[in-house]
Amino acid sequence: MIKRLEQIAKNMDLLYVDDNEELCRTYASFFRDIFKNVDCAYDGQEALEIYKQKSYDLVITDINMPRMNGFTLIKEIKKIHPEQAIIIVSAYSEIAYLSQLNECHVDHFLVKPVDTKELMEKVYTVLEDILVHE
């Protein structure tokens, strides 16, 4: 799967958003070996500003962040690009959040701490879906 993922993602861009700067940098560094380009943002507002300057094939975001939470970020992104592929990675899994996820039309939701293999499988699934629909 990793080899296929590398083939798919080598011409794709990723925006990774998490207010835990160390975690964000770690995953961004990891994904730079797979994606053509990876940008990192440490809160929703910064992510939206970056997103408005460039298009991304995939956005991976946390929910609870300063200045703008992940739900608001997703809603703003969907106004710009309704079909944007998004994966949420969050420590929060309460029912209230899950109902908001349905409204946001995200592709996948993973609970922290994230298993890297599971994250890679979700990324692979989303990117395969992008290719099928192009």
JSON list of C-alpha atoms in Angstrom, two decimals:
[
{"chain": "A", "resi": 1, "resn": "MET", "atom": "CA", "xyz": [0.00, 0.00, 0.00]},
{"chain": "A", "resi": 2, "resn": "ILE", "atom": "CA", "xyz": [2.80, 2.45, 0.83]},
{"chain": "A", "resi": 3, "resn": "LYS", "atom": "CA", "xyz": [4.34, 2.16, -2.64]},
{"chain": "A", "resi": 4, "resn": "ARG", "atom": "CA", "xyz": [0.96, 2.76, -4.27]},
{"chain": "A", "resi": 5, "resn": "LEU", "atom": "CA", "xyz": [0.31, 5.68, -1.92]},
{"chain": "A", "resi": 6, "resn": "GLU", "atom": "CA", "xyz": [3.66, 7.21, -2.87]},
{"chain": "A", "resi": 7, "resn": "GLN", "atom": "CA", "xyz": [2.80, 6.85, -6.56]},
{"chain": "A", "resi": 8, "resn": "ILE", "atom": "CA", "xyz": [-0.58, 8.52, -6.08]},
{"chain": "A", "resi": 9, "resn": "ALA", "atom": "CA", "xyz": [0.54, 11.32, -3.76]},
{"chain": "A", "resi": 10, "resn": "LYS", "atom": "CA", "xyz": [3.79, 12.28, -5.50]},
{"chain": "A", "resi": 11, "resn": "ASN", "atom": "CA", "xyz": [1.94, 14.97, -7.48]},
{"chain": "A", "resi": 12, "resn": "MET", "atom": "CA", "xyz": [-0.47, 16.01, -4.71]},
{"chain": "A", "resi": 13, "resn": "ASP", "atom": "CA", "xyz": [-0.48, 18.69, -2.04]},
{"chain": "A", "resi": 14, "resn": "LEU", "atom": "CA", "xyz": [-1.43, 18.26, 1.62]},
{"chain": "A", "resi": 15, "resn": "LEU", "atom": "CA", "xyz": [-2.35, 20.80, 4.29]},
{"chain": "A", "resi": 16, "resn": "TYR", "atom": "CA", "xyz": [-1.85, 19.44, 7.82]},
{"chain": "A", "resi": 17, "resn": "VAL", "atom": "CA", "xyz": [-3.47, 21.47, 10.64]},
{"chain": "A", "resi": 18, "resn": "ASP", "atom": "CA", "xyz": [-2.91, 20.89, 14.35]},
{"chain": "A", "resi": 19, "resn": "ASP", "atom": "CA", "xyz": [-2.31, 23.26, 17.26]},
{"chain": "A", "resi": 20, "resn": "ASN", "atom": "CA", "xyz": [0.20, 20.79, 18.72]},
{"chain": "A", "resi": 21, "resn": "GLU", "atom": "CA", "xyz": [3.17, 22.19, 16.83]},
{"chain": "A", "resi": 22, "resn": "GLU", "atom": "CA", "xyz": [5.45, 19.24, 17.54]},
{"chain": "A", "resi": 23, "resn": "LEU", "atom": "CA", "xyz": [2.85, 16.75, 16.31]},
{"chain": "A", "resi": 24, "resn": "CYS", "atom": "CA", "xyz": [2.13, 18.90, 13.25]},
{"chain": "A", "resi": 25, "resn": "ARG", "atom": "CA", "xyz": [5.82, 19.15, 12.34]},
{"chain": "A", "resi": 26, "resn": "THR", "atom": "CA", "xyz": [6.31, 15.41, 12.90]},
{"chain": "A", "resi": 27, "resn": "TYR", "atom": "CA", "xyz": [3.46, 14.40, 10.59]},
{"chain": "A", "resi": 28, "resn": "ALA", "atom": "CA", "xyz": [4.34, 17.08, 8.04]},
{"chain": "A", "resi": 29, "resn": "SER", "atom": "CA", "xyz": [7.89, 15.73, 7.93]},
{"chain": "A", "resi": 30, "resn": "PHE", "atom": "CA", "xyz": [6.58, 12.18, 7.55]},
{"chain": "A", "resi": 31, "resn": "PHE", "atom": "CA", "xyz": [4.17, 13.14, 4.76]},
{"chain": "A", "resi": 32, "resn": "ARG", "atom": "CA", "xyz": [6.85, 15.11, 2.87]},
{"chain": "A", "resi": 33, "resn": "ASP", "atom": "CA", "xyz": [8.32, 11.75, 1.90]},
{"chain": "A", "resi": 34, "resn": "ILE", "atom": "CA", "xyz": [5.03, 10.87, 0.20]},
{"chain": "A", "resi": 35, "resn": "PHE", "atom": "CA", "xyz": [3.39, 14.08, -1.09]},
{"chain": "A", "resi": 36, "resn": "LYS", "atom": "CA", "xyz": [4.73, 16.58, -3.59]},
{"chain": "A", "resi": 37, "resn": "ASN", "atom": "CA", "xyz": [4.16, 19.39, -1.11]},
{"chain": "A", "resi": 38, "resn": "VAL", "atom": "CA", "xyz": [3.08, 19.54, 2.54]},
{"chain": "A", "resi": 39, "resn": "ASP", "atom": "CA", "xyz": [2.14, 22.73, 4.36]},
{"chain": "A", "resi": 40, "resn": "CYS", "atom": "CA", "xyz": [1.55, 22.94, 8.09]},
{"chain": "A", "resi": 41, "resn": "ALA", "atom": "CA", "xyz": [-0.69, 25.32, 10.07]},
{"chain": "A", "resi": 42, "resn": "TYR", "atom": "CA", "xyz": [-1.04, 25.58, 13.83]},
{"chain": "A", "resi": 43, "resn": "ASP", "atom": "CA", "xyz": [-4.62, 26.85, 14.06]},
{"chain": "A", "resi": 44, "resn": "GLY", "atom": "CA", "xyz": [-7.72, 27.15, 11.91]},
{"chain": "A", "resi": 45, "resn": "GLN", "atom": "CA", "xyz": [-7.25, 30.82, 11.04]},
{"chain": "A", "resi": 46, "resn": "GLU", "atom": "CA", "xyz": [-3.69, 30.29, 9.83]},
{"chain": "A", "resi": 47, "resn": "ALA", "atom": "CA", "xyz": [-4.84, 27.23, 7.87]},
{"chain": "A", "resi": 48, "resn": "LEU", "atom": "CA", "xyz": [-7.61, 29.18, 6.14]},
{"chain": "A", "resi": 49, "resn": "GLU", "atom": "CA", "xyz": [-5.20, 31.97, 5.19]},
{"chain": "A", "resi": 50, "resn": "ILE", "atom": "CA", "xyz": [-2.82, 29.39, 3.69]},
{"chain": "A", "resi": 51, "resn": "TYR", "atom": "CA", "xyz": [-5.69, 27.56, 1.99]},
{"chain": "A", "resi": 52, "resn": "LYS", "atom": "CA", "xyz": [-6.89, 30.73, 0.25]},
{"chain": "A", "resi": 53, "resn": "GLN", "atom": "CA", "xyz": [-3.47, 31.12, -1.38]},
{"chain": "A", "resi": 54, "resn": "LYS", "atom": "CA", "xyz": [-3.21, 27.64, -2.83]},
{"chain": "A", "resi": 55, "resn": "SER", "atom": "CA", "xyz": [-5.20, 24.52, -3.65]},
{"chain": "A", "resi": 56, "resn": "TYR", "atom": "CA", "xyz": [-4.75, 21.22, -1.83]},
{"chain": "A", "resi": 57, "resn": "ASP", "atom": "CA", "xyz": [-5.70, 17.67, -2.69]},
{"chain": "A", "resi": 58, "resn": "LEU", "atom": "CA", "xyz": [-6.13, 16.74, 0.96]},
{"chain": "A", "resi": 59, "resn": "VAL", "atom": "CA", "xyz": [-6.58, 18.59, 4.26]},
{"chain": "A", "resi": 60, "resn": "ILE", "atom": "CA", "xyz": [-5.96, 16.82, 7.56]},
{"chain": "A", "resi": 61, "resn": "THR", "atom": "CA", "xyz": [-7.14, 18.85, 10.55]},
{"chain": "A", "resi": 62, "resn": "ASP", "atom": "CA", "xyz": [-7.69, 18.76, 14.28]},
{"chain": "A", "resi": 63, "resn": "ILE", "atom": "CA", "xyz": [-10.97, 20.06, 15.77]},
{"chain": "A", "resi": 64, "resn": "ASN", "atom": "CA", "xyz": [-10.05, 21.93, 18.95]},
{"chain": "A", "resi": 65, "resn": "MET", "atom": "CA", "xyz": [-7.67, 24.75, 18.01]},
{"chain": "A", "resi": 66, "resn": "PRO", "atom": "CA", "xyz": [-7.25, 28.40, 18.94]},
{"chain": "A", "resi": 67, "resn": "ARG", "atom": "CA", "xyz": [-8.54, 31.31, 16.82]},
{"chain": "A", "resi": 68, "resn": "MET", "atom": "CA", "xyz": [-10.70, 29.04, 14.64]},
{"chain": "A", "resi": 69, "resn": "ASN", "atom": "CA", "xyz": [-11.78, 25.48, 15.39]},
{"chain": "A", "resi": 70, "resn": "GLY", "atom": "CA", "xyz": [-11.70, 22.67, 12.87]},
{"chain": "A", "resi": 71, "resn": "PHE", "atom": "CA", "xyz": [-15.44, 22.73, 12.20]},
{"chain": "A", "resi": 72, "resn": "THR", "atom": "CA", "xyz": [-15.39, 26.41, 11.26]},
{"chain": "A", "resi": 73, "resn": "LEU", "atom": "CA", "xyz": [-12.29, 25.83, 9.15]},
{"chain": "A", "resi": 74, "resn": "ILE", "atom": "CA", "xyz": [-13.98, 22.99, 7.29]},
{"chain": "A", "resi": 75, "resn": "LYS", "atom": "CA", "xyz": [-17.10, 25.06, 6.64]},
{"chain": "A", "resi": 76, "resn": "GLU", "atom": "CA", "xyz": [-14.97, 27.89, 5.24]},
{"chain": "A", "resi": 77, "resn": "ILE", "atom": "CA", "xyz": [-12.95, 25.50, 3.09]},
{"chain": "A", "resi": 78, "resn": "LYS", "atom": "CA", "xyz": [-16.14, 23.89, 1.75]},
{"chain": "A", "resi": 79, "resn": "LYS", "atom": "CA", "xyz": [-17.40, 27.36, 0.73]},
{"chain": "A", "resi": 80, "resn": "ILE", "atom": "CA", "xyz": [-14.28, 27.72, -1.41]},
{"chain": "A", "resi": 81, "resn": "HIS", "atom": "CA", "xyz": [-14.04, 24.12, -2.62]},
{"chain": "A", "resi": 82, "resn": "PRO", "atom": "CA", "xyz": [-17.15, 22.02, -1.81]},
{"chain": "A", "resi": 83, "resn": "GLU", "atom": "CA", "xyz": [-15.51, 18.77, -2.88]},
{"chain": "A", "resi": 84, "resn": "GLN", "atom": "CA", "xyz": [-12.35, 19.22, -0.78]},
{"chain": "A", "resi": 85, "resn": "ALA", "atom": "CA", "xyz": [-11.10, 15.93, 0.69]},
{"chain": "A", "resi": 86, "resn": "ILE", "atom": "CA", "xyz": [-10.76, 16.28, 4.47]},
{"chain": "A", "resi": 87, "resn": "ILE", "atom": "CA", "xyz": [-9.70, 13.94, 7.26]},
{"chain": "A", "resi": 88, "resn": "ILE", "atom": "CA", "xyz": [-10.24, 14.95, 10.87]},
{"chain": "A", "resi": 89, "resn": "VAL", "atom": "CA", "xyz": [-7.82, 13.77, 13.53]},
{"chain": "A", "resi": 90, "resn": "SER", "atom": "CA", "xyz": [-9.01, 14.68, 17.02]},
{"chain": "A", "resi": 91, "resn": "ALA", "atom": "CA", "xyz": [-8.95, 13.62, 20.64]},
{"chain": "A", "resi": 92, "resn": "TYR", "atom": "CA", "xyz": [-12.67, 14.33, 20.82]},
{"chain": "A", "resi": 93, "resn": "SER", "atom": "CA", "xyz": [-15.17, 11.65, 19.86]},
{"chain": "A", "resi": 94, "resn": "GLU", "atom": "CA", "xyz": [-18.35, 12.74, 21.67]},
{"chain": "A", "resi": 95, "resn": "ILE", "atom": "CA", "xyz": [-21.71, 12.41, 19.94]},
{"chain": "A", "resi": 96, "resn": "ALA", "atom": "CA", "xyz": [-22.02, 16.21, 19.62]},
{"chain": "A", "resi": 97, "resn": "TYR", "atom": "CA", "xyz": [-18.87, 16.29, 17.52]},
{"chain": "A", "resi": 98, "resn": "LEU", "atom": "CA", "xyz": [-19.92, 13.30, 15.45]},
{"chain": "A", "resi": 99, "resn": "SER", "atom": "CA", "xyz": [-23.20, 14.95, 14.45]},
{"chain": "A", "resi": 100, "resn": "GLN", "atom": "CA", "xyz": [-21.28, 18.06, 13.35]},
{"chain": "A", "resi": 101, "resn": "LEU", "atom": "CA", "xyz": [-19.03, 15.84, 11.25]},
{"chain": "A", "resi": 102, "resn": "ASN", "atom": "CA", "xyz": [-22.01, 14.73, 9.18]},
{"chain": "A", "resi": 103, "resn": "GLU", "atom": "CA", "xyz": [-22.87, 18.36, 8.49]},
{"chain": "A", "resi": 104, "resn": "CYS", "atom": "CA", "xyz": [-19.29, 19.07, 7.39]},
{"chain": "A", "resi": 105, "resn": "HIS", "atom": "CA", "xyz": [-19.10, 16.17, 4.93]},
{"chain": "A", "resi": 106, "resn": "VAL", "atom": "CA", "xyz": [-15.62, 15.01, 5.93]},
{"chain": "A", "resi": 107, "resn": "ASP", "atom": "CA", "xyz": [-14.10, 11.91, 4.44]},
{"chain": "A", "resi": 108, "resn": "HIS", "atom": "CA", "xyz": [-12.82, 10.27, 7.62]},
{"chain": "A", "resi": 109, "resn": "PHE", "atom": "CA", "xyz": [-12.52, 10.84, 11.35]},
{"chain": "A", "resi": 110, "resn": "LEU", "atom": "CA", "xyz": [-9.70, 9.40, 13.45]},
{"chain": "A", "resi": 111, "resn": "VAL", "atom": "CA", "xyz": [-9.39, 9.61, 17.24]},
{"chain": "A", "resi": 112, "resn": "LYS", "atom": "CA", "xyz": [-6.05, 10.62, 18.79]},
{"chain": "A", "resi": 113, "resn": "PRO", "atom": "CA", "xyz": [-3.69, 9.15, 19.57]},
{"chain": "A", "resi": 114, "resn": "VAL", "atom": "CA", "xyz": [-3.66, 8.13, 15.94]},
{"chain": "A", "resi": 115, "resn": "ASP", "atom": "CA", "xyz": [-2.27, 4.85, 14.77]},
{"chain": "A", "resi": 116, "resn": "THR", "atom": "CA", "xyz": [0.03, 5.81, 11.89]},
{"chain": "A", "resi": 117, "resn": "LYS", "atom": "CA", "xyz": [-0.92, 2.72, 9.89]},
{"chain": "A", "resi": 118, "resn": "GLU", "atom": "CA", "xyz": [-4.62, 3.58, 10.22]},
{"chain": "A", "resi": 119, "resn": "LEU", "atom": "CA", "xyz": [-3.95, 7.17, 9.16]},
{"chain": "A", "resi": 120, "resn": "MET", "atom": "CA", "xyz": [-2.03, 5.96, 6.12]},
{"chain": "A", "resi": 121, "resn": "GLU", "atom": "CA", "xyz": [-4.89, 3.64, 5.19]},
{"chain": "A", "resi": 122, "resn": "LYS", "atom": "CA", "xyz": [-7.38, 6.53, 5.40]},
{"chain": "A", "resi": 123, "resn": "VAL", "atom": "CA", "xyz": [-5.12, 8.81, 3.36]},
{"chain": "A", "resi": 124, "resn": "TYR", "atom": "CA", "xyz": [-4.73, 6.06, 0.77]},
{"chain": "A", "resi": 125, "resn": "THR", "atom": "CA", "xyz": [-8.51, 5.53, 0.60]},
{"chain": "A", "resi": 126, "resn": "VAL", "atom": "CA", "xyz": [-9.18, 9.26, 0.15]},
{"chain": "A", "resi": 127, "resn": "LEU", "atom": "CA", "xyz": [-6.53, 9.70, -2.53]},
{"chain": "A", "resi": 128, "resn": "GLU", "atom": "CA", "xyz": [-7.73, 6.62, -4.43]},
{"chain": "A", "resi": 129, "resn": "ASP", "atom": "CA", "xyz": [-11.22, 8.13, -4.35]},
{"chain": "A", "resi": 130, "resn": "ILE", "atom": "CA", "xyz": [-9.87, 11.42, -5.72]},
{"chain": "A", "resi": 131, "resn": "LEU", "atom": "CA", "xyz": [-8.26, 9.59, -8.62]},
{"chain": "A", "resi": 132, "resn": "VAL", "atom": "CA", "xyz": [-11.44, 7.67, -9.41]},
{"chain": "A", "resi": 133, "resn": "HIS", "atom": "CA", "xyz": [-13.47, 10.89, -9.56]},
{"chain": "A", "resi": 134, "resn": "GLU", "atom": "CA", "xyz": [-11.04, 12.90, -11.69]}
]
